Short mmCIF file of C-alpha atoms and ligand atoms in Angstrom, two decimals:
data_model
loop_
_atom_site.label_atom_id
_atom_site.label_comp_id
_atom_site.label_asym_id
_atom_site.label_seq_id
_atom_site.Cartn_x
_atom_site.Cartn_y
_atom_site.Cartn_z
CA MET J 1044 2.42 5.54 19.33
CA THR J 1045 0.45 2.76 21.03
CA TYR J 1046 -2.54 1.17 19.39
CA GLU J 1047 -5.05 -1.57 20.17
CA THR J 1048 -5.03 -3.15 16.71
CA LEU J 1049 -1.59 -2.26 15.34
CA LEU J 1050 2.00 -2.94 16.32
CA ILE J 1051 4.49 -0.25 15.44
CA GLU J 1052 8.21 -0.79 15.03
CA ILE J 1053 10.62 1.98 14.14
CA ASP J 1054 13.88 0.83 12.61
CA GLY J 1055 15.90 3.95 11.76
CA PRO J 1056 14.10 5.71 8.91
CA VAL J 1057 11.68 2.79 8.39
CA ALA J 1058 8.35 2.39 10.21
CA VAL J 1059 6.77 -1.06 10.20
CA ILE J 1060 3.02 -1.18 10.86
CA THR J 1061 1.74 -4.67 11.69
CA LEU J 1062 -2.03 -5.20 11.47
CA ASN J 1063 -2.59 -7.06 14.69
CA ARG J 1064 -5.89 -8.91 15.04
CA PRO J 1065 -4.49 -12.35 14.23
CA ASP J 1066 -7.44 -14.26 15.78
CA ALA J 1067 -9.69 -12.61 13.19
CA LEU J 1068 -7.09 -12.89 10.41
CA ASN J 1069 -6.56 -9.13 10.82
CA ALA J 1070 -10.08 -8.37 9.59
CA LEU J 1071 -10.29 -4.63 9.05
CA ASN J 1072 -12.73 -3.22 11.57
CA ASP J 1073 -13.45 0.44 12.12
CA LYS J 1074 -10.98 0.68 15.01
CA LEU J 1075 -8.15 -0.79 12.94
CA VAL J 1076 -8.61 1.40 9.89
CA THR J 1077 -9.01 4.49 12.09
CA GLU J 1078 -5.78 3.61 13.91
CA LEU J 1079 -4.03 2.92 10.60
CA THR J 1080 -5.08 6.35 9.35
CA ASP J 1081 -3.76 7.93 12.56
CA ALA J 1082 -0.43 6.09 12.30
CA LEU J 1083 0.01 7.14 8.68
CA ASN J 1084 -0.84 10.75 9.51
CA GLY J 1085 1.90 10.67 12.15
CA PHE J 1086 4.53 9.10 9.86
CA GLU J 1087 3.76 11.54 7.08
CA LYS J 1088 4.60 14.43 9.43
CA ASP J 1089 7.61 12.73 11.06
CA ALA J 1090 10.71 13.91 9.20
CA SER J 1091 12.77 10.98 10.56
CA ILE J 1092 10.64 8.44 8.65
CA GLY J 1093 11.47 7.85 4.98
CA CYS J 1094 9.47 4.74 4.16
CA VAL J 1095 6.65 2.68 5.71
CA VAL J 1096 6.06 -1.08 5.55
CA VAL J 1097 2.58 -2.50 6.24
CA THR J 1098 2.29 -6.19 7.10
CA GLY J 1099 0.05 -8.53 9.08
CA ALA J 1100 0.45 -10.62 12.24
CA GLY J 1101 -0.02 -14.37 11.96
CA ARG J 1102 -1.28 -16.11 8.83
CA ALA J 1103 -2.95 -13.16 7.14
CA PHE J 1104 -2.13 -9.72 5.82
CA ALA J 1105 -5.86 -9.01 6.19
CA ALA J 1106 -8.81 -11.25 5.32
CA GLY J 1107 -10.94 -8.26 4.37
CA ALA J 1108 -13.34 -5.89 6.03
CA ASP J 1109 -14.69 -7.26 9.31
CA ILE J 1110 -17.76 -9.16 8.18
CA LYS J 1111 -19.08 -9.47 11.73
CA GLU J 1112 -19.02 -5.69 12.16
CA MET J 1113 -20.25 -4.93 8.65
CA ARG J 1114 -23.12 -7.41 8.27
CA VAL J 1115 -25.62 -5.42 10.39
CA GLN J 1116 -25.11 -2.12 8.59
CA SER J 1117 -28.02 -0.57 6.79
CA TYR J 1118 -27.69 1.51 3.64
CA MET J 1119 -27.98 4.66 5.74
CA ASP J 1120 -25.31 3.40 8.19
CA ALA J 1121 -22.92 2.80 5.30
CA TYR J 1122 -23.81 5.94 3.33
CA GLY J 1123 -24.44 8.23 6.30
CA ASN J 1124 -21.19 7.36 8.05
CA ASP J 1125 -19.28 7.40 4.77
CA PHE J 1126 -18.21 3.76 5.29
CA ILE J 1127 -14.84 3.02 3.63
CA THR J 1128 -14.30 6.53 2.21
CA ARG J 1129 -14.14 8.17 5.66
CA ASN J 1130 -11.08 6.34 6.95
CA TRP J 1131 -10.03 3.50 4.65
CA GLU J 1132 -8.08 5.08 1.87
CA ARG J 1133 -5.29 6.93 3.66
CA ALA J 1134 -2.65 4.53 2.33
CA SER J 1135 -3.50 5.64 -1.21
CA THR J 1136 -2.87 9.32 -0.38
CA PHE J 1137 0.19 8.78 1.83
CA ARG J 1138 2.93 10.97 0.37
CA LYS J 1139 5.98 8.92 1.35
CA PRO J 1140 6.78 5.51 -0.13
CA ILE J 1141 4.71 2.73 1.44
CA ILE J 1142 5.22 -0.99 0.84
CA ALA J 1143 2.74 -3.81 1.52
CA ALA J 1144 4.55 -6.93 2.76
CA VAL J 1145 1.87 -9.57 2.24
CA ASN J 1146 2.53 -12.60 4.41
CA GLY J 1147 -0.70 -14.62 3.97
CA PHE J 1148 -4.33 -13.97 3.04
CA ALA J 1149 -4.95 -10.61 1.39
CA LEU J 1150 -8.64 -10.85 0.63
CA GLY J 1151 -11.37 -8.32 -0.11
CA GLY J 1152 -10.49 -5.10 1.69
CA GLY J 1153 -7.11 -6.68 2.58
CA CYS J 1154 -6.22 -7.06 -1.09
CA GLU J 1155 -7.56 -3.55 -1.68
CA LEU J 1156 -5.39 -2.14 1.12
CA ALA J 1157 -2.30 -3.88 -0.30
CA MET J 1158 -3.08 -2.40 -3.73
CA MET J 1159 -3.34 1.11 -2.19
CA CYS J 1160 0.33 0.81 -1.20
CA ASP J 1161 3.06 1.70 -3.70
CA PHE J 1162 4.02 -1.90 -4.33
CA ILE J 1163 3.48 -5.34 -2.91
CA LEU J 1164 6.20 -7.74 -1.79
CA ALA J 1165 4.65 -11.17 -1.24
CA SER J 1166 5.70 -14.20 0.72
CA ASP J 1167 5.42 -17.53 -1.05
CA ALA J 1168 2.45 -18.25 1.26
CA ALA J 1169 0.48 -15.18 0.17
CA LYS J 1170 -3.00 -15.55 -1.28
CA PHE J 1171 -4.89 -12.74 -2.98
CA GLY J 1172 -8.57 -12.50 -3.80
CA GLN J 1173 -11.73 -10.44 -4.02
CA PRO J 1174 -14.27 -12.89 -2.59
CA GLU J 1175 -16.96 -10.31 -1.78
CA ILE J 1176 -19.35 -11.85 -4.30
CA ASN J 1177 -19.65 -14.86 -1.98
CA LEU J 1178 -21.08 -12.45 0.63
CA GLY J 1179 -23.64 -10.92 -1.71
CA VAL J 1180 -21.69 -7.73 -2.36
CA MET J 1181 -18.84 -6.66 -4.62
CA PRO J 1182 -15.49 -5.05 -3.90
CA GLY J 1183 -16.09 -1.56 -2.52
CA ALA J 1184 -12.66 -0.17 -1.68
CA GLY J 1185 -11.10 -0.18 -5.13
CA GLY J 1186 -11.04 -3.90 -6.01
CA THR J 1187 -12.87 -3.70 -9.31
CA GLN J 1188 -10.76 -0.70 -10.32
CA ARG J 1189 -7.24 -1.25 -9.03
CA LEU J 1190 -7.14 -5.03 -9.57
CA THR J 1191 -8.22 -4.51 -13.18
CA ARG J 1192 -5.42 -2.02 -13.73
CA PHE J 1193 -2.88 -4.40 -12.18
CA VAL J 1194 -3.80 -7.72 -13.78
CA GLY J 1195 -6.02 -6.79 -16.74
CA LYS J 1196 -9.71 -7.24 -17.36
CA SER J 1197 -9.88 -10.98 -17.92
CA LYS J 1198 -8.21 -12.07 -14.68
CA ALA J 1199 -9.78 -9.30 -12.58
CA MET J 1200 -13.23 -10.13 -13.92
CA GLU J 1201 -12.75 -13.84 -13.23
CA MET J 1202 -11.53 -13.16 -9.69
CA CYS J 1203 -14.31 -10.70 -8.84
CA LEU J 1204 -17.05 -12.88 -10.35
CA THR J 1205 -15.91 -16.20 -8.87
CA GLY J 1206 -14.13 -15.09 -5.68
CA ARG J 1207 -11.22 -17.39 -6.57
CA MET J 1208 -7.90 -16.80 -4.77
CA MET J 1209 -4.59 -16.31 -6.57
CA ASP J 1210 -1.38 -17.72 -5.09
CA ALA J 1211 1.86 -15.73 -4.89
CA ALA J 1212 3.35 -17.18 -8.07
CA GLU J 1213 0.26 -16.28 -10.12
CA ALA J 1214 0.17 -12.83 -8.50
CA GLU J 1215 3.78 -12.22 -9.55
CA ARG J 1216 3.16 -13.53 -13.07
CA SER J 1217 0.14 -11.23 -13.40
CA GLY J 1218 1.90 -8.08 -12.23
CA LEU J 1219 0.02 -7.74 -8.95
CA VAL J 1220 3.16 -8.09 -6.83
CA SER J 1221 6.66 -6.86 -7.53
CA ARG J 1222 8.44 -9.93 -6.09
CA VAL J 1223 7.89 -13.14 -4.14
CA VAL J 1224 10.28 -14.10 -1.34
CA PRO J 1225 10.34 -17.05 1.08
CA ALA J 1226 7.94 -16.47 3.99
CA ALA J 1227 10.73 -16.50 6.57
CA ASP J 1228 12.58 -13.68 4.74
CA LEU J 1229 9.62 -11.43 3.94
CA LEU J 1230 9.87 -8.87 6.73
CA ASN J 1231 13.65 -8.55 6.57
CA GLU J 1232 13.51 -8.19 2.81
CA ALA J 1233 10.74 -5.57 3.05
CA LYS J 1234 12.75 -3.63 5.64
CA ALA J 1235 15.90 -3.82 3.50
CA VAL J 1236 14.01 -2.47 0.46
CA ALA J 1237 12.42 0.23 2.63
CA LYS J 1238 15.84 1.24 4.00
CA LYS J 1239 17.21 1.50 0.49
CA ILE J 1240 14.30 3.75 -0.51
CA ALA J 1241 14.65 5.82 2.68
CA SER J 1242 18.33 6.39 1.91
CA GLN J 1243 17.45 8.25 -1.28
CA SER J 1244 16.52 11.93 -1.34
CA ARG J 1245 13.10 12.13 0.37
CA PRO J 1246 11.60 14.82 -1.88
CA ILE J 1247 12.89 13.09 -5.01
CA ALA J 1248 11.43 9.74 -3.87
CA MET J 1249 8.10 11.44 -3.15
CA MET J 1250 8.01 13.10 -6.55
CA THR J 1251 8.97 9.84 -8.24
CA LYS J 1252 6.07 8.02 -6.61
CA GLU J 1253 3.71 10.86 -7.57
CA SER J 1254 4.83 10.52 -11.14
CA VAL J 1255 4.42 6.72 -11.31
CA ASN J 1256 0.97 7.07 -9.72
CA ALA J 1257 0.03 9.65 -12.34
CA ALA J 1258 0.34 6.87 -14.93
CA TYR J 1259 -2.77 5.32 -13.36
CA GLU J 1260 -4.77 8.50 -13.23
CA THR J 1261 -4.06 10.39 -16.44
CA MET J 1262 -3.87 9.87 -20.18
CA LEU J 1263 -0.34 9.20 -21.48
CA ARG J 1264 0.21 12.70 -22.84
CA GLN J 1265 -0.81 14.40 -19.57
CA GLY J 1266 1.25 11.88 -17.62
CA MET J 1267 4.32 12.61 -19.73
CA MET J 1268 3.78 16.35 -19.19
CA PHE J 1269 3.46 15.83 -15.44
CA GLU J 1270 6.66 13.75 -15.42
CA ARG J 1271 8.51 16.40 -17.45
CA ARG J 1272 7.44 19.23 -15.09
CA LEU J 1273 8.53 17.28 -12.01
CA PHE J 1274 11.78 16.26 -13.68
CA HIS J 1275 12.61 19.87 -14.55
CA SER J 1276 11.76 20.99 -11.00
CA MET J 1277 14.27 18.51 -9.57
CA PHE J 1278 17.06 20.71 -10.91
CA ALA J 1279 16.03 23.23 -8.25
CA THR J 1280 16.97 20.80 -5.46
CA ASN J 1281 20.26 20.49 -3.62
CA ASP J 1282 19.91 16.72 -3.86
CA GLN J 1283 20.10 16.78 -7.66
CA LYS J 1284 23.40 18.67 -7.44
CA GLU J 1285 24.67 16.35 -4.70
CA GLY J 1286 23.63 13.14 -6.52
CA MET J 1287 25.27 14.13 -9.79
CA ASN J 1288 28.39 15.64 -8.16
CA ALA J 1289 28.82 12.47 -6.07
CA PHE J 1290 28.71 10.34 -9.21
CA VAL J 1291 31.38 12.45 -10.89
CA ASP J 1292 33.52 12.50 -7.69
CA LYS J 1293 33.17 8.69 -7.40
CA ARG J 1294 31.72 8.83 -3.87
CA PRO J 1295 28.36 7.92 -2.33
CA PRO J 1296 25.86 10.82 -2.28
CA LYS J 1297 24.92 12.52 0.99
CA PHE J 1298 21.39 13.73 0.43
CA SER J 1299 20.09 16.60 2.56
CA ASN J 1300 16.44 16.11 1.59
CA SER J 1301 16.33 19.62 0.23
N1 DAK N 1353 -14.22 -10.66 9.00
C1 DAK N 1353 -14.39 -11.10 10.26
N2 DAK N 1353 -13.83 -12.21 10.74
C2 DAK N 1353 -13.06 -12.93 9.91
C3 DAK N 1353 -12.84 -12.53 8.57
C4 DAK N 1353 -13.46 -11.33 8.11
N3 DAK N 1353 -13.27 -10.82 6.89
N4 DAK N 1353 -12.04 -13.45 7.99
C5 DAK N 1353 -11.77 -14.37 8.92
N5 DAK N 1353 -12.38 -14.06 10.08
C6 DAK N 1353 -12.34 -14.80 11.34
C7 DAK N 1353 -13.20 -16.07 11.27
O1 DAK N 1353 -14.54 -15.74 11.50
C8 DAK N 1353 -12.58 -16.88 12.37
O2 DAK N 1353 -13.03 -16.37 13.62
P1 DAK N 1353 -13.62 -17.39 14.76
O3 DAK N 1353 -14.66 -18.19 14.08
O4 DAK N 1353 -12.42 -18.19 15.14
O5 DAK N 1353 -14.11 -16.46 15.81
C9 DAK N 1353 -11.09 -16.53 12.27
O6 DAK N 1353 -11.03 -15.30 11.58
C10 DAK N 1353 -10.29 -17.56 11.47
O7 DAK N 1353 -10.93 -17.74 10.22
P2 DAK N 1353 -11.35 -19.19 9.66
O8 DAK N 1353 -11.68 -20.12 10.76
O9 DAK N 1353 -12.40 -18.94 8.65
O10 DAK N 1353 -9.98 -19.65 8.98
P3 DAK N 1353 -9.80 -20.62 7.72
O11 DAK N 1353 -8.36 -20.90 7.63
O12 DAK N 1353 -10.76 -21.78 7.79
O13 DAK N 1353 -10.25 -19.76 6.47
C11 DAK N 1353 -10.30 -17.73 5.09
C12 DAK N 1353 -9.50 -18.62 6.10
C13 DAK N 1353 -9.51 -16.45 4.87
C14 DAK N 1353 -10.42 -18.49 3.78
C15 DAK N 1353 -11.70 -17.46 5.67
O14 DAK N 1353 -11.56 -16.94 7.00
C16 DAK N 1353 -12.49 -16.49 4.87
O15 DAK N 1353 -13.04 -16.82 3.83
N6 DAK N 1353 -12.61 -15.25 5.40
C17 DAK N 1353 -13.43 -14.23 4.79
C18 DAK N 1353 -12.74 -13.66 3.57
C19 DAK N 1353 -13.62 -12.66 2.90
O16 DAK N 1353 -14.76 -12.96 2.49
N7 DAK N 1353 -13.11 -11.42 2.76
C20 DAK N 1353 -13.87 -10.34 2.18
C21 DAK N 1353 -14.58 -9.61 3.31
S1 DAK N 1353 -15.67 -8.44 2.64
C22 DAK N 1353 -17.97 -1.66 1.05
C23 DAK N 1353 -16.63 -1.53 0.75
C24 DAK N 1353 -15.73 -2.56 0.99
C25 DAK N 1353 -16.15 -3.75 1.50
C26 DAK N 1353 -17.51 -3.89 1.79
C27 DAK N 1353 -18.42 -2.86 1.57
N8 DAK N 1353 -18.94 -0.59 0.87
C28 DAK N 1353 -18.43 0.66 0.27
C29 DAK N 1353 -20.26 -0.66 1.29
C30 DAK N 1353 -15.22 -4.80 1.74
C31 DAK N 1353 -15.66 -6.00 2.00
C32 DAK N 1353 -14.78 -7.08 2.35
O17 DAK N 1353 -13.57 -7.01 2.47
#
């Protein structure tokens, strides 16, 4: 796959997608999000890929939607062309595990894209924020909803109303990111975590992510029911037999993804 705005690296079962408009701090223009959607569609179908890492080139993950492209849009441009909804949210429906490795600014739509991934690993130079209010708009790709679920109402409200940025340490304290690592180690660490995930049974990893995501979309009782149904169904897989037999035989499991 060759793209204008993305770099793609395949490392065994791990695909690394680098958002690559560093001169514009990887601002998310229509071309980039369309290419990102295309890349994710390809990796979802590609049986050799078990986990995807999304990161950014240079000093940003992504500094938001491309303001220069967006500023001239009318209501009918935005509504008529289904701006955002049409091609922005693929990361949130991607069925395989997907990790955001946030290396620098993750602002506006950049923070929203990171939050669409399954979890965020941050470098110690990362900065998160929803500064849209400074532009006379508000977050429009999930910021008011997902950030609130991650960090709670008080902090999300303060960030959305003031546009203040959060550093990596605060983001970890608040539950927005799973871990902070030194900037120089971020990509290697993200790849190592992705490889570990990709070495598990693919269908079991996919069901596990579905179940964790259900916690954000259902009431507790329905979520528990969903988890229970998926858990029971895992006993129909070869990988459940293999995983448990391997434990008893004191050997590493060899999953067949079936
Ligand atoms: N868009 C376009 N270009 C950007 C950009 C952006 N979001 N962010 C940075 N750039 C460009 C700068 O214009 C500059 O380009 P040149 O001037 O060199 O051509 C280059 O990247 C380097 O940026 P700076 O010179 O500003 O670098 P600094 O280190 O001084 O500052 C910064 C870094 C990240 C603090 C600053 O660049 C900044 O504040 N950037 C904007 C951050 C921001 O406001 N992000 C939110 C964008 S709005 C919607 C749904 C969703 C959205 C909107 C509508 N609907 C459903 C309708 C989403 C909106 C957003 O994400």
